[in-house]
Each structure stands twice: as C-alpha cells, then as structure tokens.
C-alpha cells in the first residue's frame, strides 16, 4: 500500500452502559474487536447485519465514542458523520435551521452564512426557505437536511446507509451527488447491509459481525467471504 | 479546556434559536415570559398578602423581590437538569462538547430573568421606592447570584445523566430551600438560635441583599456576597472542568 494512512483501528472495543434492572447498569460491548486501516482517497464499505455494531463503529470513527480497549490512531484527519436534519427546531424557519444545523455539524457561523444561497438553491425550497419548518412536509425537511449536511466537507466522510433522501426527484438528485462524491478521491466510510451498494461503490470493505471484524481487504474478497457465510447460515 | 469560538458561537445561536422557538410556539409568544411569573406572584400575593394578612404596606414589593430572584435560580436549575439527557439525539450524531447543553439553558434563562427584572424595577419605582446610591451594588449582586446559579446548574446537569432519578431529588430540594430562603418572611422574624443556620443558605443572603438595595437603599452585606460569589465561582470552575474531562462518558450513558 503506497497510499497514506488516515485512520487505523487495532483491536478496538467499545461499550455502552445498559440498564440492567433496578439501580444497576451493565456494560454492553457493542464493538468487541475491530481492526482495519483506512487510507486517503479510499472508499471503505462496512458490511454486516443489523445490530452488528456498524453504527457504533461510525460513532467511534467520528470521535463521538472513545474506544474502551484497543487503539484507534488518527493520522491527522477530521472525520464526520453525514447527519441529516441535525438539531432541527420545528418553530424556526428553514434559514434559521440551516444556520443552527450547519454550526452543529461542524461549520463556522460565517461559512454557513456564506453558503446560505447554495443551501437554499440546492434544497429547491424557494420561498418556503423563510417559513417555519413545522409547515414543511417530511420530503421538504429531508431536502433541507441534505442540503445543509452536504455543505460539510470533512477529510473523512462517514455515511450510514442513506444515500438518497426526500421525494422521488430529489432522491435521484441527492443520490447522484452522493455517488459522485463516493467515487471521487474523497475518503469515505460507507455503512450498509446491502452487498450491492458496497460492491458498486467501495474499493475496500470490512465485514463486521457481533462487534468483531471478520474480514478486511478488497471488496470482492470480503463480499465473497460474507456471502458464503450468509448462505451457510440460511 | 476553553471552548473554541465555533462552540461559543454555537451556544449563543442555539440560545437565541431556543428563545425564538419558545416565543413562536404559543399565540402570545414571549408575553408568557412576563405572564408566567406574574401569575405565580399573584398566587403568593393572594395567599400571603390578602388571606393571611401578613401585610405591612410594603409586603407585596418585599415578596416580589424575593420571588423574582428565587425563580431565576429555580428555573435555571430545573431546566438544565435534563439538558444533557435531552441532547442525546444530537450527541450521538455529531461530536459536541456536552457542556454546551447546560450553558445554553443558563443563557436562555438569563434572558428571561432580565425581562422579569426589568418589570420588577419598574414596579418598585411606581410603588415609590427611589433609586439610591445602593443601586451601584446591583451589578455586583447580579453577578454573585449568576455565579451561584452557574455552579449549582453545572453540578446538577453533570450528575443527573448518571442517575436520572436525581432530577426528582433536585426538585424536592429546591422546594425545601424555597421555604428556607426568606422569600415571604424577613430574617428579623427568625429566632436568634436559628439565624446562623438560616444564613448557611446562600439564597437567604442573596435575597436579603436585593431587598437592601432595591427597597431600603442600603448597601448589601459585602462579606456575605463575597462568600457566596467565591462559593459559586469555585463550584462553577470545578464542575466545568469535571464535565469537560468526562465529556466522553455521556454518549455511553444515554445510549439505548
């Protein structure tokens, strides 16, 4: 591998506190032992069933959760989740929510203000942009959410399943722009339980099951191991 | 340990957004910030001023001064108790320093208190209490109470996520403290034996200081204020540091 390292995980494990009856909490290890490397310019797919720990893994990569054992080395990158409709407040206008949400996902106030026109145009909300979002349909909210989230351009973009959002036209548009982004030189970690999505979009893949990384490498190899195991189970 | 400009901007804008949203969700909007304390005060006036006839002529003013100051403390603490828990959706999707959640509440409640304090001052002038030199001590007193509020608020906000039931304990403690803060009685009516204990409650000194300044044109008890301010500052700094240090624990606690 000649590519530069962005993030390395060595035997990473993370737990949550889970309520276990009256006044008692127990540790639940959502991730037990995960190892892989992420290089610059790579699209890494994370495959696994629901509840395998994929979303927790993204939280660790985003710095939301700290590994409780093992080690994650950040080689000087900023990683962030593509999070839609973060911090939306129903009674505020689209514009006010765009500013609030933009600041929450990690942009500076003045950057959001500079890009406000782009956000408004991309969202196709027109004059609704200055109406309270409590008057929006769910499709309109999704459009606003995507338009804001898309402004964030971290070194490593972490994506959880959703690629296209909103009503059908916007879904096509947002999904196209996401695909373009993933195929570009951008460093991406994409979580999905769909083999097809990962095969189509990722150069490398890691398979997570029960919080453990079972296979890591080229997408083709990892997916064939994954599919073989799935067919044995069923 | 100090928040970057980005997060400071975020706190300010989030506080503004919350205030706007709160005003927007009811028909009469921010009038509730005035009506809500007014109704509360009316109840106390009816019970203690009219029914129980504790009325010296100044009793209404006496009561209002105590209630306004008390409600600033009580509202901020109660609102912030669940502020970090309330941010769980957010903190699971983006990294934010958790201290932001109680700080936003402290700011929004500060603004609402400002509105009510303005009204109180107008009322006192209309009721014939003159502005004296002692008013110069008012900013010092406000800052002292603010430090106390920040300290207690951060303390409560930091601990409640670890044991959400603490919230009820906090509410009951405030209820008890309310009756021991001299809001509807003056410290001069307490038996000498208990006076020392009475002043162990920092709010007792604070409320007395408001009355000295606003009603009696007298300088407050500086020593008492200095002690309260020091106490508030120390707790604030300790809790700020503690929350920043344990920042990574909160997303683990609130996950379901």
XYZ file of C-alpha atoms in Angstrom:
490
model
C 0.000 0.000 0.000
C 1.535 3.248 -1.105
C -1.468 5.315 -0.069
C -1.245 7.366 3.098
C -2.978 6.184 6.208
C -5.925 8.190 7.511
C -7.220 6.077 10.398
C -6.021 2.792 11.881
C -8.010 0.612 14.243
C -6.238 -2.074 16.255
C -8.460 -4.447 18.229
C -10.893 -1.683 19.083
C -13.731 -2.339 21.530
C -16.421 -0.003 22.898
C -19.162 -0.499 25.431
C -22.347 1.275 26.457
C -23.915 1.334 29.845
C -27.167 -0.551 29.671
C -29.819 -0.513 32.369
C -29.892 -3.956 33.983
C -32.691 -3.760 36.457
C -33.144 -1.588 39.481
C -30.222 0.798 40.080
C -27.888 -1.454 38.169
C -26.070 -0.821 34.956
C -24.102 -3.295 32.940
C -21.599 -2.943 30.157
C -22.716 -3.886 26.725
C -19.826 -4.305 24.297
C -21.233 -3.049 21.001
C -17.780 -3.408 19.459
C -15.523 -6.178 20.685
C -12.566 -6.434 18.390
C -12.307 -4.408 15.233
C -9.165 -3.857 13.203
C -8.625 -2.245 9.828
C -6.848 0.655 8.145
C -8.388 3.469 6.198
C -6.232 5.199 3.574
C -6.616 8.574 1.953
C -8.797 8.567 -1.146
C -10.306 5.208 -0.328
C -13.983 4.224 -0.170
C -14.331 1.654 2.545
C -17.549 -0.302 2.825
C -18.671 -1.705 6.158
C -20.938 -4.702 5.689
C -22.811 -6.635 8.352
C -26.259 -7.451 9.610
C -28.419 -5.134 11.685
C -27.113 -4.847 15.203
C -23.638 -5.987 14.243
C -22.099 -2.767 15.541
C -21.793 -0.868 12.271
C -23.325 2.362 13.529
C -21.299 2.210 16.722
C -18.208 1.838 14.567
C -19.075 5.046 12.740
C -19.502 6.812 16.085
C -16.033 5.710 17.100
C -14.568 6.864 13.780
C -16.330 10.216 14.172
C -14.861 10.692 17.633
C -18.279 10.593 19.285
C -17.345 7.483 21.275
C -13.883 6.645 22.506
C -12.500 3.129 22.182
C -12.501 1.483 25.619
C -9.911 -1.032 24.600
C -7.572 -1.417 21.688
C -6.367 1.607 19.846
C -7.547 3.972 17.171
C -4.822 6.062 15.577
C -5.915 9.189 13.804
C -3.247 10.229 11.320
C -4.297 13.854 11.420
C -7.697 13.735 9.759
C -11.066 15.179 10.642
C -13.847 12.611 10.310
C -17.547 13.398 10.483
C -20.839 11.624 10.015
C -23.142 12.747 7.275
C -26.015 13.592 9.583
C -29.283 14.849 8.245
C -31.633 17.270 9.969
C -29.354 17.621 12.962
C -30.737 19.868 15.666
C -33.749 20.992 13.648
C -36.168 23.085 15.695
C -39.769 22.965 14.402
C -40.730 26.574 15.022
C -37.769 28.147 13.270
C -37.530 28.932 9.576
C -35.561 26.878 7.091
C -32.878 29.560 7.021
C -32.524 29.668 10.801
C -32.435 25.898 10.985
C -29.828 25.746 8.237
C -27.574 28.021 10.273
C -28.133 26.125 13.510
C -27.733 22.727 11.896
C -24.681 23.831 9.921
C -22.990 25.041 13.089
C -23.844 21.802 14.859
C -22.350 19.571 12.193
C -19.100 21.489 12.405
C -19.159 24.556 10.181
C -18.278 28.025 11.334
C -21.095 30.513 11.561
C -19.698 32.707 8.793
C -19.170 29.734 6.461
C -22.804 28.749 6.767
C -23.902 32.327 6.119
C -21.654 32.482 3.036
C -23.164 29.296 1.670
C -26.755 30.099 2.565
C -27.656 30.810 -1.056
C -26.247 27.461 -2.202
C -28.201 25.721 0.515
C -31.397 27.488 -0.469
C -30.927 26.720 -4.163
C -29.976 23.113 -3.658
C -32.913 22.475 -1.352
C -35.354 23.803 -4.001
C -37.482 25.183 -1.188
C -37.949 28.599 -2.790
C -39.838 30.953 -0.524
C -40.572 28.167 1.928
C -36.973 28.624 2.982
C -38.113 31.512 5.158
C -41.132 29.688 6.581
C -41.082 27.719 9.846
C -40.192 24.115 9.142
C -43.243 22.995 11.114
C -45.103 23.881 7.890
C -42.868 21.571 5.819
C -43.717 18.138 4.515
C -41.298 15.398 5.501
C -39.883 15.480 1.986
C -39.149 19.192 2.280
C -37.457 18.695 5.624
C -35.338 15.940 4.134
C -34.340 18.259 1.287
C -33.260 20.966 3.705
C -31.435 18.429 5.869
C -29.487 17.063 2.954
C -28.644 20.482 1.540
C -27.146 21.531 4.873
C -25.337 18.270 5.622
C -23.832 18.244 2.169
C -22.029 21.536 2.866
C -19.738 19.797 5.316
C -16.594 18.551 3.658
C -14.515 16.677 6.241
C -11.331 14.751 5.393
C -13.184 11.533 6.033
C -16.906 11.383 5.377
C -18.834 8.726 7.269
C -22.109 7.634 5.745
C -24.726 5.453 7.394
C -26.929 3.728 4.795
C -28.916 6.638 3.451
C -27.717 7.944 0.158
C -30.792 9.432 -1.431
C -33.399 11.267 0.591
C -36.590 13.218 0.066
C -39.302 12.895 -2.536
C -38.505 10.972 -5.696
C -36.949 13.736 -7.840
C -34.790 14.971 -5.030
C -33.914 11.413 -4.135
C -32.441 10.927 -7.580
C -30.545 14.191 -7.360
C -29.171 13.624 -3.854
C -28.316 10.033 -4.525
C -26.487 11.012 -7.746
C -24.453 13.633 -5.945
C -23.563 11.178 -3.179
C -22.463 8.526 -5.661
C -20.328 11.105 -7.387
C -18.754 12.038 -4.089
C -18.048 8.441 -3.124
C -16.477 7.622 -6.481
C -14.271 10.724 -6.365
C -10.992 10.957 -4.468
C -12.843 11.645 -1.262
C -12.109 9.367 1.682
C -15.332 7.654 2.618
C -16.569 5.049 5.046
C -19.933 3.723 3.948
C -22.027 1.502 6.181
C -24.620 -0.684 4.565
C -26.275 -4.052 4.885
C -26.670 -4.185 1.131
C -23.990 -6.168 -0.671
C -24.953 -4.488 -3.944
C -24.379 -0.965 -2.678
C -20.959 -1.801 -1.330
C -19.929 -3.758 -4.408
C -20.909 -0.828 -6.602
C -19.305 1.945 -4.583
C -16.391 0.740 -2.490
C -12.798 -0.247 -3.284
C -12.267 -1.924 0.038
C -14.525 -3.472 2.617
C -14.658 -4.758 6.149
C -17.174 -7.271 7.449
C -18.435 -6.774 10.996
C -20.378 -9.402 12.897
C -21.203 -9.265 16.613
C -18.812 -6.374 17.067
C -15.899 -8.273 15.563
C -14.235 -7.573 12.226
C -14.214 -10.930 10.458
C -12.706 -9.941 7.142
C -10.957 -6.912 5.717
C -9.490 -6.271 2.297
C -10.573 -5.826 -1.312
C -14.318 -5.512 -1.698
C -14.543 -8.555 -3.929
C -12.765 -10.841 -1.445
C -14.593 -9.586 1.622
C -18.004 -9.790 -0.005
C -17.448 -13.320 -1.240
C -16.497 -14.443 2.280
C -19.537 -12.605 3.634
C -21.918 -14.121 1.112
C -20.568 -17.616 1.648
C -21.160 -17.314 5.356
C -24.665 -15.914 4.796
C -25.606 -18.845 2.561
C -24.348 -21.386 5.099
C -26.499 -19.759 7.771
C -29.683 -19.757 5.681
C -10.384 23.310 28.406
C -11.730 26.561 26.965
C -14.326 26.287 24.233
C -13.324 27.444 20.757
C -15.066 30.350 19.019
C -17.045 27.906 16.948
C -18.644 26.419 20.032
C -19.125 29.809 21.654
C -20.974 30.986 18.543
C -22.974 27.790 18.646
C -24.024 28.366 22.263
C -25.124 31.914 21.504
C -27.042 30.974 18.386
C -28.639 27.920 19.976
C -29.809 30.054 22.907
C -31.259 32.609 20.512
C -32.909 29.841 18.476
C -34.449 28.295 21.587
C -35.822 31.633 22.722
C -37.256 32.311 19.279
C -38.785 28.855 19.093
C -40.303 29.203 22.533
C -41.844 32.528 21.621
C -43.100 31.169 18.299
C -44.890 28.121 19.602
C -47.580 29.955 21.571
C -50.045 32.585 20.346
C -48.871 35.343 22.608
C -45.256 34.315 22.357
C -42.805 35.920 24.691
C -45.587 37.563 26.699
C -45.581 34.282 28.584
C -42.152 35.164 29.977
C -43.941 38.012 31.728
C -47.293 36.362 32.398
C -45.864 33.178 33.809
C -44.013 34.835 36.709
C -46.858 37.322 37.156
C -49.391 34.554 37.728
C -47.030 32.826 40.099
C -46.539 36.026 42.055
C -50.262 36.757 42.134
C -50.856 33.458 43.894
C -48.374 34.369 46.588
C -49.802 37.820 46.904
C -53.328 36.466 47.366
C -52.282 33.840 49.891
C -49.818 35.806 51.971
C -50.817 39.390 51.289
C -54.597 39.082 51.438
C -55.652 35.812 53.078
C -53.020 35.539 55.768
C -52.786 39.333 56.113
C -49.074 39.430 56.688
C -49.402 42.806 55.132
C -47.152 45.530 56.133
C -47.736 48.080 53.354
C -44.561 47.024 51.578
C -45.311 43.348 51.710
C -46.081 42.961 48.004
C -42.788 44.535 46.997
C -40.995 42.511 49.642
C -42.498 39.319 48.252
C -41.910 40.165 44.591
C -38.226 40.908 45.116
C -37.731 37.542 46.777
C -39.738 35.622 44.196
C -38.053 37.153 41.158
C -34.611 36.316 42.456
C -35.644 32.841 43.560
C -37.295 31.916 40.293
C -34.165 32.777 38.333
C -32.257 30.165 40.326
C -35.012 27.565 40.381
C -35.877 27.770 36.690
C -32.289 27.546 35.517
C -31.510 24.536 37.694
C -34.681 22.636 36.809
C -34.413 23.369 33.091
C -30.796 22.317 32.930
C -31.178 19.135 34.989
C -32.158 17.146 31.908
C -30.314 19.283 29.376
C -27.545 16.774 28.685
C -30.034 13.894 28.538
C -32.112 15.964 26.154
C -29.120 16.327 23.869
C -28.730 12.596 23.396
C -30.026 12.554 19.822
C -27.548 15.219 18.915
C -24.509 13.885 20.696
C -24.879 10.515 19.026
C -24.608 12.005 15.575
C -22.098 14.800 15.918
C -19.356 15.492 18.370
C -20.263 18.428 20.596
C -18.789 19.274 23.982
C -21.567 18.307 26.399
C -21.038 21.442 28.498
C -22.853 23.275 25.707
C -26.242 21.920 26.760
C -26.401 23.422 30.278
C -24.683 26.617 29.099
C -27.442 27.222 26.555
C -30.065 26.831 29.290
C -28.171 29.224 31.566
C -28.222 31.809 28.778
C -31.891 31.460 27.833
C -32.975 31.654 31.455
C -30.712 34.664 31.967
C -32.537 36.499 29.188
C -35.953 35.617 30.606
C -34.845 36.735 34.045
C -33.669 40.012 32.515
C -37.175 40.704 31.233
C -38.743 39.972 34.613
C -36.119 42.003 36.499
C -36.872 44.971 34.252
C -40.550 44.709 35.151
C -39.762 44.382 38.827
C -37.665 47.555 38.794
C -40.442 49.462 37.056
C -42.944 48.191 39.597
C -40.711 49.230 42.502
C -40.281 52.746 41.107
C -44.021 53.053 40.652
C -44.535 51.791 44.197
C -42.396 54.657 45.439
C -39.023 53.065 46.101
C -36.387 55.523 44.989
C -33.191 54.776 43.183
C -30.328 55.347 45.566
C -26.565 55.016 45.573
C -27.030 51.430 46.662
C -28.119 50.621 43.098
C -24.423 50.688 42.239
C -24.157 47.394 44.101
C -26.840 45.782 41.938
C -24.487 44.564 39.155
C -22.248 43.001 41.799
C -25.227 41.261 43.344
C -26.477 40.045 39.956
C -23.046 38.678 39.138
C -22.879 36.958 42.527
C -26.198 35.239 42.021
C -25.213 34.364 38.460
C -22.051 32.621 39.695
C -24.070 30.697 42.261
C -26.594 29.663 39.598
C -23.874 28.573 37.142
C -22.197 26.482 39.833
C -25.341 24.719 41.002
C -26.645 24.306 37.462
C -23.472 22.671 36.172
C -23.394 20.433 39.229
C -26.946 19.210 38.684
C -26.608 18.969 34.889
C -23.415 16.927 35.232
C -24.842 14.370 37.655
C -28.419 13.802 36.511
C -27.446 11.829 33.364
C -25.702 9.273 35.597
C -28.862 8.724 37.642
C -31.920 10.357 36.049
C -33.942 9.915 39.260
C -31.781 12.612 40.837
C -33.943 15.058 38.956
C -36.779 14.486 41.448
C -34.415 14.832 44.361
C -33.281 18.153 42.934
C -36.846 19.370 42.555
C -37.691 18.471 46.143
C -34.508 20.014 47.483
C -35.356 23.231 45.689
C -38.844 23.133 47.166
C -37.383 22.847 50.668
C -34.795 25.520 50.016
C -37.575 27.783 48.781
C -39.212 27.790 52.213
C -35.907 28.480 53.933
C -34.786 31.384 51.788
C -36.835 34.091 53.470
C -38.983 34.766 50.442
C -42.180 35.520 52.344
C -40.708 36.275 55.736
C -37.908 38.504 56.883
C -34.838 37.215 58.664
C -35.665 39.550 61.561
C -38.619 37.327 62.446
C -36.460 34.243 62.950
C -35.463 33.271 66.463
C -31.841 34.160 67.235
C -30.948 30.499 67.857
C -31.600 29.589 64.232
C -30.281 32.652 62.467
C -26.821 31.227 61.847
C -28.359 28.186 60.194
C -30.638 30.379 58.119
C -27.654 32.162 56.606
C -25.976 28.886 55.657
C -28.355 29.014 52.711
C -26.680 31.290 50.141
C -30.036 32.307 48.687
C -31.020 33.829 52.043
C -28.130 36.286 51.812
C -28.799 36.975 48.141
C -32.470 37.769 48.634
C -31.723 39.939 51.629
C -29.169 41.839 49.556
C -31.755 42.517 46.838
C -34.101 43.958 49.441
C -31.371 46.099 50.958
C -30.502 47.579 47.592
C -33.897 47.882 45.947
C -36.115 48.688 48.922
C -34.044 50.100 51.762
C -31.372 51.936 49.741
C -28.806 50.260 51.897
C -25.508 48.683 50.909
C -25.700 44.893 50.983
C -23.657 42.725 53.343
C -20.470 42.609 51.274
C -18.871 39.815 53.241
C -21.861 37.537 52.697
C -21.893 38.337 48.987
C -18.168 37.745 48.680
C -18.557 34.328 50.289
C -21.435 33.379 48.004
C -19.561 34.621 44.926
C -16.451 32.677 45.905
C -18.510 29.559 46.516
C -20.285 29.940 43.175
C -17.052 30.571 41.302
C -15.282 27.571 42.823
C -18.152 25.170 42.114
C -18.506 26.584 38.586
C -14.842 26.066 37.755
C -14.682 22.621 39.301
C -17.823 21.424 37.553
C -16.786 22.957 34.236
C -13.531 21.056 34.407
C -15.279 17.905 35.512
C -17.796 17.963 32.673
C -15.070 18.658 30.109
C -12.971 15.796 31.453
C -15.816 13.321 31.463
C -17.181 14.533 28.165
C -16.700 11.126 26.519
C -18.782 9.322 29.176
C -22.095 10.982 28.375
C -22.771 9.381 24.960
C -22.227 5.998 26.622
C -24.764 6.716 29.335
C -27.623 7.939 27.280
C -27.466 5.290 24.596
C -30.435 2.947 24.489
